[in-house]
Each structure stands twice: as C-alpha cells, then as structure tokens.
Amino acid sequence: MTRASESHFPRAPHRRSWISIWIGHLSISAKLSAVVATFTIAMVLLLAVMEASLNLSAGVRAYVQGEGLWSKGQKDAVYYLVRFLRTHDLRDYQLYEQSIRMPLGDRVARMELDKPDYDPKIVAAGFIEGGNAPVDISGMVTLYRHFGHLRFFSSAIAIWADADSYVLELVRQAEDIHASVSAGDNSRERQNMQLERLDRINGDLTRLEAAFSTSFGDGARFVQTLLTGLILLSGFALLCCGLAVSLWITRGIRGGIERLRAGALRVTAGDLDSHIEVWANDELGELALVFNDMVERRRRTEALVHFNAQHDALTGLPNRTLLLDRLEMALRLARRQSTRLALLMIDLDYFKRINDSLGHQAGDSLLLAVSSQLQQCVRDVDSVARLGGDEFVVILNDVQSRDELAPILAKIAQAIATPVTIEDHELIVTPTIGGCIFPDDGPDTTTLLKHADIAMYHAKAAGRGNAQWFTTTMLQDTQDKLALGIALRRAVELGELTIHYQPEISMKTGRVVGMEALMRWQHPERGNISPNRFIAVAEETGQILPMGEWALKTACLACVGIQCRTGQPLMLAVNVSPRQLQQSDWLRTVQAALLESGLRPEHLELEITESLLMRNPEESAIVLHKLRALGVTVVIDDFGTGYSSLSYLTRFPIDKIKIDRSFVRGLAVDSADAAVVNAIIAMAHNLNIRVIAEGVETHAQRSYLHQRGCDEAQGFLYSAAVTPERFIAFAA
C-alpha cells in the first residue's frame, strides 16, 4: 500500500513523545529483529567471554604444565651434572645438555615476548624447545602479552625471570665443571665446592618454582572468579533486556489490536464512514490501512454493482432496467406537460454475419462505434439504451409529430451507415428502425416497447435498412401471425396439411417428366390458406422442421405410387427450407424418406434457393456433395433473384436451375427479362446444367422458352398443383 493511500486515513489525534513516535515507525518485524539482535549481541559477547576464558584457562594450563617440564629439565640437568662430576662420563654431560635445553628454550621465548615487536617463530621455537605442545603456544602467548600485567601473572613472570638467572648460573657452573674435568683437576676439595654450588642453585630454583606455582594458582583462581562473574552478569543483562523489549512490543501490539477490533465492530455495524485510526507504521498500522482501504473498495464496489445493474457492460449505455425507469419518468413528465415522446427500436442489419466472419471482438468494436454515433445524434434530454445483442432503443422527449422526426431518423441512419474500420476491415451496417409515439400508439412503457418492436420487425420484413412507424394494421398482422402459428401447430397434429403436385413438362416432347411437391393448408374455418403466409410463419416458429420432414416422406411415398400407376419414371422435386439445411441430421432424414418409400435417389430433386446457399458457402458445398453422393439431384430454385453468377455455379455440384417466375412473366413485354432468360439458359447449357422455367402461363412464354432451348417448364398453362389422383389422370 502506498503512502499516498495512507494519507487518506486518520491517525492518532493527540501528541506523543518522540520515543513513542520512533517506536511507532518500527514495524513488528523490526522490533522482533531488535530483540533478536539484542540476544545475538549478548550471545556473541558471552561467547567472546567464554572463549577468552578458555584461552586463559588453556594458557594457565600450558604454563603450569610447562613449569613442570621446566622443573624436571632443571632437576635432571643438576642430576646429570652431579653424576658427570663424580663419574667424568661424557654421556652424563650430554644428558645434562639435553635436560638444560628446556629451561633455556623457555628463557628464549620469554625474552622474545618482552620485546614490543616479537617474532612469533622465535617464540614458538623457544616454547617447543621447552617441551610445550604447539597447540598450547597461542594461549601461552595471549596470557603473557595481554594478561601479563595482572598482579598475579606479573609476579609469576618476575619469578620466572629470577629463575632464568639461576639457570644461567647453572650453565656457567656446568661449563666450569666440564673444564675442570677436561683439565684433570678433580681434587676432592674442588668437587665438594662445586657440589655445594650445585646444591645451592638447585635449592634456589626449587624455591622459585614453588613461588611460581603459587602465583599462577592465585591468578588462575582470580581469572575463574572474574569470568564466572562476567558470564552471570551477561546472562542477567540478557534476561532483563529480553523481558523489557517483550513487554514493550506486547503493549504496542495489544493497543493496535484493540484499535483494530473497535474499528471493525463499527464497520460491521454498518458504519462505512468510520475508519480505524492508524497509530503506527508497523504491520498493525498497515493492517489498519488495508482495512480502511477495503472499506473504501466496498463502497466503490457497491456503487459499481449498482451501475452495472443498470448499464450495459460493453457500451456503458443504460440497459433494459434503467431504460424502463427512464421511460417511465419520461412518460410521467409528458403526461404532466401534455407533450409527446417518441420511442425508437433500432436493429443492425446482418450484424450476425460480422460476428460470425470476423469474431465477437470485431462485433463488440462495431457496437461501441454505433453506440457513440447514436449518442451524438440525440439531445442531452434524450436517452439511448442497449437492450442486448444489436438492438438499441432511443427515447426522444418533447416531440410534436412524426414528420418532425424525419430528419432525426435520417441522421441516425446516416450516422450508423458511416463506414467503420476495424482490424483493417471497412465495415458498413445499416439500421432497421421501428418507432411509435406516446400517447398516440400506447399509454405505458410495456405497450410502447411492444409496438416499437412490432414496427421494427415490419421494417425488416419490408427489406431492412428502412424505418417504419407503428400502425394498428401492424398489430393486427402480428396477432394474425400469432394466431396462424397456433393454428398451424394444430394443423400438423390434426392432419389439415396436404401435398399437391404440379406437373413439370419436357419442352421437347411435351410429356410430363416430373412433379413439384407443394404444401397446401385447408383450414376448417379460414378455408384455403396461402403457402406464402403459413410457410413464413412456420419458418419463424421453427415448425418448418417437422412439416418439412413430413412433406418429404409423404411426397416420396406418393411419387412411388404415381410412378407405379402411370408406368413412368417421374422425377419428384421437393423444396428445402433454410432451417432444414442447417440441421446436422438432415441427410439422415433424406435417406430415411428414400428408404421408407422405396423411391430411387436419382428420381428425387431437392430445390434450394440461391440465398440459402450463399449464407455459408463452405458448409453448403459439403452438404450438396453429400447429396450428390446419395444420387439425389440438386436444383437451384428462383434462379436470377439472388447471387446468380458463374463462380458459384462452377463451385457447387448443381444439376438443374429453375428460372424465377418474375423473369418468365415479362418475356413478351420486357426485353430486359428476355435478355436475362437468354443468358441463364445459355450459361447453364454451357455448364451442362439443365434449365426449367416456372410460372409459364401463356403460349407466347412457352414458345419463347422452347425456341431458346429451355429443357422443362411448369405453370398454370399446363396445370396447377393438384392431388395425386388428378395428377395421375393428367399424366396418363
């Protein structure tokens, strides 16, 4: 957490001492570290004292041991010197020389240690010559150099120096004895005199050795007492320091916890404006800051949740909830001021294609651009909302008439249709707009939204990219469609639907070569209902799937019966709806219809519109190839009204194309229609595709098509769609 965020929260209001402020700036970890550091320093000091005591003890032990070796060497030297005086055996003198080296070696070491800049090598050599172990030399040097000034040790060193003078006197006496023996001067009187001198020297040295041991013993006891006191004092100081620091930290932590608890209770009670006072910069202080920050985050989160509950997550526009609230407020204002308001329902044409081809990210970017454009087209007093998907709603307050809104509708349409570049793609969408006016078209929010939606769907049905105002006729049409959908569901269940068959005639022979299965609905009350009405309703409601499956199986079975009774291998043409082609199991439905009826696959023609193929060309090509693999004939229905081009004719496996009746109708009077028909027939024959024309109603149309080489024709000139019995009679 930054210090900037800390500054937003209150700290302790009253003054504190500088020590409290300093303590407050220490974190708990720093305080614990101080405790650890205190204990560590005390332990280091204690270890240092202990190590010094060990060194001193080692030095004392080494000197005591060395004093024994020194004493033994001195006494052995006197012993062998006396023997040499009596035996005159040079081996005894050699043993004397070996024995005297110990006291002399210690003397060399002592004299070197007395120098300010002593040579450690000389000291080590001297002590080793004196019989001391190499590992003890360091302690002996430390004791001599650093503690030699102490009273007990300085007295012992002085005794050592006095003893060395007697050792030198012993060496001179030995030289005198060696000289007298070598000269042959070994009179009794001289020997007695030399023995007396040796006894005197030995006695003096023995006395000094005792004094040396006494002084060193006193010194060792003094050092032990001193070190024991230091260790006890250090341990006591360590305990006191730890207790003091622990109490100090405990009191600070307890106070921080109490403040946290009190603040938490206030916040739990719902007081989000209450913050915890921050007294220190330690972890508890940081926890208080975090707690305060969490309270702020909760307040912001609640505000964000409230905003998200009323706004669209992508565009930030009001969603349905806030739209209903704003629309209700606008209606109350309009009633109070006796004014009108307009409600526009806007849908983006073919937006799904952009989502499917470029991905939802591109679609979201386009929606953001459209929402921005819509907000720029309206006034501040108006509202723009997103219902979801590609549907937007606009509330226009204080309007007078529909004519007044025409420029605004044009402005919205132009703004939305402005090209938008997204991911290197220039995208253009057009809006379909449905609108209604309060109070003319509805008194409340529910009615107005329903009527605007109805107007928008009528605008879509009129060709998209346009605007429609609500009329009562639209409502009647919608209600009729709803009633028709309900009746159609019952018609499927009650068997009111039938299949009629329109003959397909060979232009060369004039004989019947096939039939197109056409669905008919004879309602018991409404009479004969046009397929143009109920097929569209079936598509919208999804009932086209069971109807289409029923029609395919019924027609295949009927075709087999007609073939048997006429003795002719007639072709059967069945229309395929967009929903059917999109079903993953549709091919199995076709196979089942052929298998159950016994109709040969080569006698079945499936008619598919151009627009249906081009919705998803890749998947359509796969389905058509599978149909061809079954042996079924593929026919393009209503050719010339959609995406007619050589490219898709060569890409898809197409066997036949059906010229739309709109071109056939104008053959005799419209040269443009005639030119289109000529081009279609020529293009298809060049690609080895057969051509059939629908809607042939006059002899002039038949003659023209026959002259241009059209393969087949159907229409009222030959026969309308009839029942199977009448078809058999016609084909006979």
PDB file of N, CA and C in Angstrom, residues 555-618:
ATOM      1  N   ALA A 555     -44.333 -36.985 -49.854  1.00  0.00           N
ATOM      2  CA  ALA A 555     -44.166 -36.810 -51.297  1.00  0.00           C
ATOM      3  C   ALA A 555     -43.425 -37.989 -51.915  1.00  0.00           C
ATOM      4  N   CYS A 556     -42.384 -38.490 -51.232  1.00  0.00           N
ATOM      5  CA  CYS A 556     -41.634 -39.630 -51.771  1.00  0.00           C
ATOM      6  C   CYS A 556     -42.546 -40.854 -51.898  1.00  0.00           C
ATOM      7  N   LEU A 557     -43.371 -41.075 -50.867  1.00  0.00           N
ATOM      8  CA  LEU A 557     -44.277 -42.218 -50.897  1.00  0.00           C
ATOM      9  C   LEU A 557     -45.316 -42.054 -52.008  1.00  0.00           C
ATOM     10  N   ALA A 558     -45.842 -40.842 -52.156  1.00  0.00           N
ATOM     11  CA  ALA A 558     -46.834 -40.587 -53.205  1.00  0.00           C
ATOM     12  C   ALA A 558     -46.222 -40.730 -54.597  1.00  0.00           C
ATOM     13  N   CYS A 559     -44.976 -40.282 -54.747  1.00  0.00           N
ATOM     14  CA  CYS A 559     -44.316 -40.356 -56.055  1.00  0.00           C
ATOM     15  C   CYS A 559     -44.157 -41.809 -56.498  1.00  0.00           C
ATOM     16  N   VAL A 560     -43.799 -42.668 -55.544  1.00  0.00           N
ATOM     17  CA  VAL A 560     -43.665 -44.084 -55.889  1.00  0.00           C
ATOM     18  C   VAL A 560     -45.003 -44.646 -56.368  1.00  0.00           C
ATOM     19  N   GLY A 561     -46.106 -44.245 -55.714  1.00  0.00           N
ATOM     20  CA  GLY A 561     -47.431 -44.701 -56.135  1.00  0.00           C
ATOM     21  C   GLY A 561     -47.787 -44.181 -57.511  1.00  0.00           C
ATOM     22  N   ILE A 562     -47.466 -42.903 -57.780  1.00  0.00           N
ATOM     23  CA  ILE A 562     -47.763 -42.319 -59.091  1.00  0.00           C
ATOM     24  C   ILE A 562     -46.938 -43.004 -60.168  1.00  0.00           C
ATOM     25  N   GLN A 563     -45.667 -43.267 -59.878  1.00  0.00           N
ATOM     26  CA  GLN A 563     -44.827 -43.962 -60.866  1.00  0.00           C
ATOM     27  C   GLN A 563     -45.406 -45.331 -61.217  1.00  0.00           C
ATOM     28  N   CYS A 564     -45.882 -46.040 -60.202  1.00  0.00           N
ATOM     29  CA  CYS A 564     -46.416 -47.382 -60.444  1.00  0.00           C
ATOM     30  C   CYS A 564     -47.697 -47.326 -61.289  1.00  0.00           C
ATOM     31  N   ARG A 565     -48.535 -46.328 -61.005  1.00  0.00           N
ATOM     32  CA  ARG A 565     -49.828 -46.275 -61.701  1.00  0.00           C
ATOM     33  C   ARG A 565     -49.708 -45.699 -63.097  1.00  0.00           C
ATOM     34  N   THR A 566     -48.696 -44.821 -63.318  1.00  0.00           N
ATOM     35  CA  THR A 566     -48.516 -44.255 -64.661  1.00  0.00           C
ATOM     36  C   THR A 566     -47.510 -45.052 -65.480  1.00  0.00           C
ATOM     37  N   GLY A 567     -46.702 -45.835 -64.799  1.00  0.00           N
ATOM     38  CA  GLY A 567     -45.675 -46.594 -65.513  1.00  0.00           C
ATOM     39  C   GLY A 567     -44.556 -45.719 -66.035  1.00  0.00           C
ATOM     40  N   GLN A 568     -44.387 -44.532 -65.460  1.00  0.00           N
ATOM     41  CA  GLN A 568     -43.353 -43.607 -65.919  1.00  0.00           C
ATOM     42  C   GLN A 568     -42.387 -43.291 -64.766  1.00  0.00           C
ATOM     43  N   PRO A 569     -41.061 -43.183 -65.045  1.00  0.00           N
ATOM     44  CA  PRO A 569     -40.063 -42.836 -64.003  1.00  0.00           C
ATOM     45  C   PRO A 569     -40.042 -41.334 -63.737  1.00  0.00           C
ATOM     46  N   LEU A 570     -41.117 -40.826 -63.175  1.00  0.00           N
ATOM     47  CA  LEU A 570     -41.252 -39.383 -62.981  1.00  0.00           C
ATOM     48  C   LEU A 570     -40.310 -38.887 -61.879  1.00  0.00           C
ATOM     49  N   MET A 571     -39.838 -37.664 -62.069  1.00  0.00           N
ATOM     50  CA  MET A 571     -38.992 -37.010 -61.067  1.00  0.00           C
ATOM     51  C   MET A 571     -39.866 -36.311 -60.026  1.00  0.00           C
ATOM     52  N   LEU A 572     -39.370 -36.260 -58.788  1.00  0.00           N
ATOM     53  CA  LEU A 572     -40.067 -35.565 -57.707  1.00  0.00           C
ATOM     54  C   LEU A 572     -39.188 -34.418 -57.207  1.00  0.00           C
ATOM     55  N   ALA A 573     -39.705 -33.179 -57.266  1.00  0.00           N
ATOM     56  CA  ALA A 573     -38.974 -32.002 -56.770  1.00  0.00           C
ATOM     57  C   ALA A 573     -39.591 -31.570 -55.438  1.00  0.00           C
ATOM     58  N   VAL A 574     -38.732 -31.439 -54.404  1.00  0.00           N
ATOM     59  CA  VAL A 574     -39.177 -31.033 -53.068  1.00  0.00           C
ATOM     60  C   VAL A 574     -38.342 -29.837 -52.623  1.00  0.00           C
ATOM     61  N   ASN A 575     -39.028 -28.804 -52.133  1.00  0.00           N
ATOM     62  CA  ASN A 575     -38.322 -27.602 -51.661  1.00  0.00           C
ATOM     63  C   ASN A 575     -37.690 -27.854 -50.290  1.00  0.00           C
ATOM     64  N   VAL A 576     -36.503 -27.242 -50.089  1.00  0.00           N
ATOM     65  CA  VAL A 576     -35.764 -27.362 -48.834  1.00  0.00           C
ATOM     66  C   VAL A 576     -35.714 -25.988 -48.174  1.00  0.00           C
ATOM     67  N   SER A 577     -36.097 -25.909 -46.901  1.00  0.00           N
ATOM     68  CA  SER A 577     -36.066 -24.637 -46.179  1.00  0.00           C
ATOM     69  C   SER A 577     -34.670 -24.392 -45.596  1.00  0.00           C
ATOM     70  N   PRO A 578     -34.347 -23.132 -45.264  1.00  0.00           N
ATOM     71  CA  PRO A 578     -33.037 -22.841 -44.644  1.00  0.00           C
ATOM     72  C   PRO A 578     -32.811 -23.599 -43.351  1.00  0.00           C
ATOM     73  N   ARG A 579     -33.853 -23.710 -42.516  1.00  0.00           N
ATOM     74  CA  ARG A 579     -33.681 -24.415 -41.241  1.00  0.00           C
ATOM     75  C   ARG A 579     -33.363 -25.882 -41.460  1.00  0.00           C
ATOM     76  N   GLN A 580     -33.974 -26.494 -42.474  1.00  0.00           N
ATOM     77  CA  GLN A 580     -33.702 -27.905 -42.739  1.00  0.00           C
ATOM     78  C   GLN A 580     -32.247 -28.129 -43.127  1.00  0.00           C
ATOM     79  N   LEU A 581     -31.733 -27.273 -44.012  1.00  0.00           N
ATOM     80  CA  LEU A 581     -30.369 -27.443 -44.497  1.00  0.00           C
ATOM     81  C   LEU A 581     -29.343 -27.252 -43.379  1.00  0.00           C
ATOM     82  N   GLN A 582     -29.715 -26.489 -42.342  1.00  0.00           N
ATOM     83  CA  GLN A 582     -28.783 -26.230 -41.241  1.00  0.00           C
ATOM     84  C   GLN A 582     -28.760 -27.360 -40.217  1.00  0.00           C
ATOM     85  N   GLN A 583     -29.707 -28.300 -40.304  1.00  0.00           N
ATOM     86  CA  GLN A 583     -29.757 -29.404 -39.341  1.00  0.00           C
ATOM     87  C   GLN A 583     -28.679 -30.442 -39.660  1.00  0.00           C
ATOM     88  N   SER A 584     -27.950 -30.859 -38.601  1.00  0.00           N
ATOM     89  CA  SER A 584     -26.858 -31.812 -38.801  1.00  0.00           C
ATOM     90  C   SER A 584     -27.365 -33.193 -39.228  1.00  0.00           C
ATOM     91  N   ASP A 585     -28.626 -33.534 -38.864  1.00  0.00           N
ATOM     92  CA  ASP A 585     -29.147 -34.859 -39.199  1.00  0.00           C
ATOM     93  C   ASP A 585     -30.081 -34.843 -40.407  1.00  0.00           C
ATOM     94  N   TRP A 586     -30.035 -33.757 -41.191  1.00  0.00           N
ATOM     95  CA  TRP A 586     -30.978 -33.645 -42.306  1.00  0.00           C
ATOM     96  C   TRP A 586     -30.709 -34.696 -43.374  1.00  0.00           C
ATOM     97  N   LEU A 587     -29.444 -35.000 -43.636  1.00  0.00           N
ATOM     98  CA  LEU A 587     -29.115 -36.023 -44.641  1.00  0.00           C
ATOM     99  C   LEU A 587     -29.696 -37.380 -44.238  1.00  0.00           C
ATOM    100  N   ARG A 588     -29.684 -37.685 -42.938  1.00  0.00           N
ATOM    101  CA  ARG A 588     -30.285 -38.940 -42.491  1.00  0.00           C
ATOM    102  C   ARG A 588     -31.799 -38.928 -42.716  1.00  0.00           C
ATOM    103  N   THR A 589     -32.419 -37.738 -42.602  1.00  0.00           N
ATOM    104  CA  THR A 589     -33.852 -37.615 -42.886  1.00  0.00           C
ATOM    105  C   THR A 589     -34.140 -37.937 -44.347  1.00  0.00           C
ATOM    106  N   VAL A 590     -33.287 -37.421 -45.249  1.00  0.00           N
ATOM    107  CA  VAL A 590     -33.455 -37.703 -46.685  1.00  0.00           C
ATOM    108  C   VAL A 590     -33.293 -39.198 -46.949  1.00  0.00           C
ATOM    109  N   GLN A 591     -32.250 -39.799 -46.351  1.00  0.00           N
ATOM    110  CA  GLN A 591     -32.024 -41.228 -46.549  1.00  0.00           C
ATOM    111  C   GLN A 591     -33.205 -42.045 -46.028  1.00  0.00           C
ATOM    112  N   ALA A 592     -33.745 -41.637 -44.857  1.00  0.00           N
ATOM    113  CA  ALA A 592     -34.880 -42.369 -44.289  1.00  0.00           C
ATOM    114  C   ALA A 592     -36.109 -42.270 -45.193  1.00  0.00           C
ATOM    115  N   ALA A 593     -36.356 -41.082 -45.762  1.00  0.00           N
ATOM    116  CA  ALA A 593     -37.507 -40.900 -46.650  1.00  0.00           C
ATOM    117  C   ALA A 593     -37.380 -41.784 -47.893  1.00  0.00           C
ATOM    118  N   LEU A 594     -36.166 -41.868 -48.455  1.00  0.00           N
ATOM    119  CA  LEU A 594     -35.952 -42.721 -49.636  1.00  0.00           C
ATOM    120  C   LEU A 594     -36.114 -44.191 -49.274  1.00  0.00           C
ATOM    121  N   LEU A 595     -35.577 -44.576 -48.140  1.00  0.00           N
ATOM    122  CA  LEU A 595     -35.623 -45.978 -47.745  1.00  0.00           C
ATOM    123  C   LEU A 595     -37.052 -46.409 -47.412  1.00  0.00           C
ATOM    124  N   GLU A 596     -37.799 -45.581 -46.686  1.00  0.00           N
ATOM    125  CA  GLU A 596     -39.157 -45.947 -46.283  1.00  0.00           C
ATOM    126  C   GLU A 596     -40.116 -45.981 -47.468  1.00  0.00           C
ATOM    127  N   SER A 597     -39.902 -45.080 -48.445  1.00  0.00           N
ATOM    128  CA  SER A 597     -40.822 -45.011 -49.582  1.00  0.00           C
ATOM    129  C   SER A 597     -40.429 -45.950 -50.718  1.00  0.00           C
ATOM    130  N   GLY A 598     -39.161 -46.268 -50.820  1.00  0.00           N
ATOM    131  CA  GLY A 598     -38.686 -47.078 -51.933  1.00  0.00           C
ATOM    132  C   GLY A 598     -38.375 -46.259 -53.171  1.00  0.00           C
ATOM    133  N   LEU A 599     -38.394 -44.926 -53.069  1.00  0.00           N
ATOM    134  CA  LEU A 599     -38.086 -44.069 -54.211  1.00  0.00           C
ATOM    135  C   LEU A 599     -36.596 -44.118 -54.506  1.00  0.00           C
ATOM    136  N   ARG A 600     -36.266 -44.259 -55.798  1.00  0.00           N
ATOM    137  CA  ARG A 600     -34.851 -44.293 -56.186  1.00  0.00           C
ATOM    138  C   ARG A 600     -34.258 -42.885 -56.018  1.00  0.00           C
ATOM    139  N   PRO A 601     -33.024 -42.779 -55.485  1.00  0.00           N
ATOM    140  CA  PRO A 601     -32.428 -41.457 -55.244  1.00  0.00           C
ATOM    141  C   PRO A 601     -32.345 -40.598 -56.494  1.00  0.00           C
ATOM    142  N   GLU A 602     -32.128 -41.214 -57.675  1.00  0.00           N
ATOM    143  CA  GLU A 602     -31.982 -40.409 -58.894  1.00  0.00           C
ATOM    144  C   GLU A 602     -33.299 -39.798 -59.344  1.00  0.00           C
ATOM    145  N   HIS A 603     -34.411 -40.214 -58.725  1.00  0.00           N
ATOM    146  CA  HIS A 603     -35.717 -39.644 -59.067  1.00  0.00           C
ATOM    147  C   HIS A 603     -36.107 -38.509 -58.125  1.00  0.00           C
ATOM    148  N   LEU A 604     -35.231 -38.179 -57.162  1.00  0.00           N
ATOM    149  CA  LEU A 604     -35.541 -37.118 -56.201  1.00  0.00           C
ATOM    150  C   LEU A 604     -34.721 -35.873 -56.509  1.00  0.00           C
ATOM    151  N   GLU A 605     -35.424 -34.749 -56.640  1.00  0.00           N
ATOM    152  CA  GLU A 605     -34.787 -33.448 -56.824  1.00  0.00           C
ATOM    153  C   GLU A 605     -35.054 -32.591 -55.575  1.00  0.00           C
ATOM    154  N   LEU A 606     -33.997 -32.027 -55.013  1.00  0.00           N
ATOM    155  CA  LEU A 606     -34.134 -31.134 -53.861  1.00  0.00           C
ATOM    156  C   LEU A 606     -33.838 -29.710 -54.305  1.00  0.00           C
ATOM    157  N   GLU A 607     -34.844 -28.826 -54.162  1.00  0.00           N
ATOM    158  CA  GLU A 607     -34.721 -27.451 -54.623  1.00  0.00           C
ATOM    159  C   GLU A 607     -34.253 -26.551 -53.474  1.00  0.00           C
ATOM    160  N   ILE A 608     -33.136 -25.845 -53.730  1.00  0.00           N
ATOM    161  CA  ILE A 608     -32.510 -24.980 -52.724  1.00  0.00           C
ATOM    162  C   ILE A 608     -32.348 -23.596 -53.329  1.00  0.00           C
ATOM    163  N   THR A 609     -32.698 -22.554 -52.561  1.00  0.00           N
ATOM    164  CA  THR A 609     -32.598 -21.192 -53.095  1.00  0.00           C
ATOM    165  C   THR A 609     -31.149 -20.708 -53.102  1.00  0.00           C
ATOM    166  N   GLU A 610     -30.886 -19.714 -53.970  1.00  0.00           N
ATOM    167  CA  GLU A 610     -29.531 -19.144 -54.063  1.00  0.00           C
ATOM    168  C   GLU A 610     -29.089 -18.507 -52.747  1.00  0.00           C
ATOM    169  N   SER A 611     -29.991 -17.739 -52.134  1.00  0.00           N
ATOM    170  CA  SER A 611     -29.623 -17.041 -50.894  1.00  0.00           C
ATOM    171  C   SER A 611     -29.275 -18.030 -49.798  1.00  0.00           C
ATOM    172  N   LEU A 612     -29.959 -19.176 -49.778  1.00  0.00           N
ATOM    173  CA  LEU A 612     -29.666 -20.192 -48.775  1.00  0.00           C
ATOM    174  C   LEU A 612     -28.262 -20.759 -48.975  1.00  0.00           C
ATOM    175  N   LEU A 613     -27.864 -20.979 -50.205  1.00  0.00           N
ATOM    176  CA  LEU A 613     -26.517 -21.496 -50.478  1.00  0.00           C
ATOM    177  C   LEU A 613     -25.442 -20.527 -50.031  1.00  0.00           C
ATOM    178  N   MET A 614     -25.662 -19.242 -50.243  1.00  0.00           N
ATOM    179  CA  MET A 614     -24.613 -18.249 -50.025  1.00  0.00           C
ATOM    180  C   MET A 614     -24.525 -17.785 -48.574  1.00  0.00           C
ATOM    181  N   ARG A 615     -25.419 -18.264 -47.711  1.00  0.00           N
ATOM    182  CA  ARG A 615     -25.284 -17.894 -46.295  1.00  0.00           C
ATOM    183  C   ARG A 615     -24.000 -18.470 -45.713  1.00  0.00           C
ATOM    184  N   ASN A 616     -23.698 -19.687 -46.105  1.00  0.00           N
ATOM    185  CA  ASN A 616     -22.451 -20.331 -45.655  1.00  0.00           C
ATOM    186  C   ASN A 616     -21.962 -21.223 -46.786  1.00  0.00           C
ATOM    187  N   PRO A 617     -21.241 -20.632 -47.751  1.00  0.00           N
ATOM    188  CA  PRO A 617     -20.880 -21.379 -48.967  1.00  0.00           C
ATOM    189  C   PRO A 617     -20.088 -22.656 -48.692  1.00  0.00           C
ATOM    190  N   GLU A 618     -19.163 -22.621 -47.735  1.00  0.00           N
ATOM    191  CA  GLU A 618     -18.330 -23.795 -47.490  1.00  0.00           C
ATOM    192  C   GLU A 618     -19.164 -24.969 -46.992  1.00  0.00           C
TER     193      GLU A 618
END
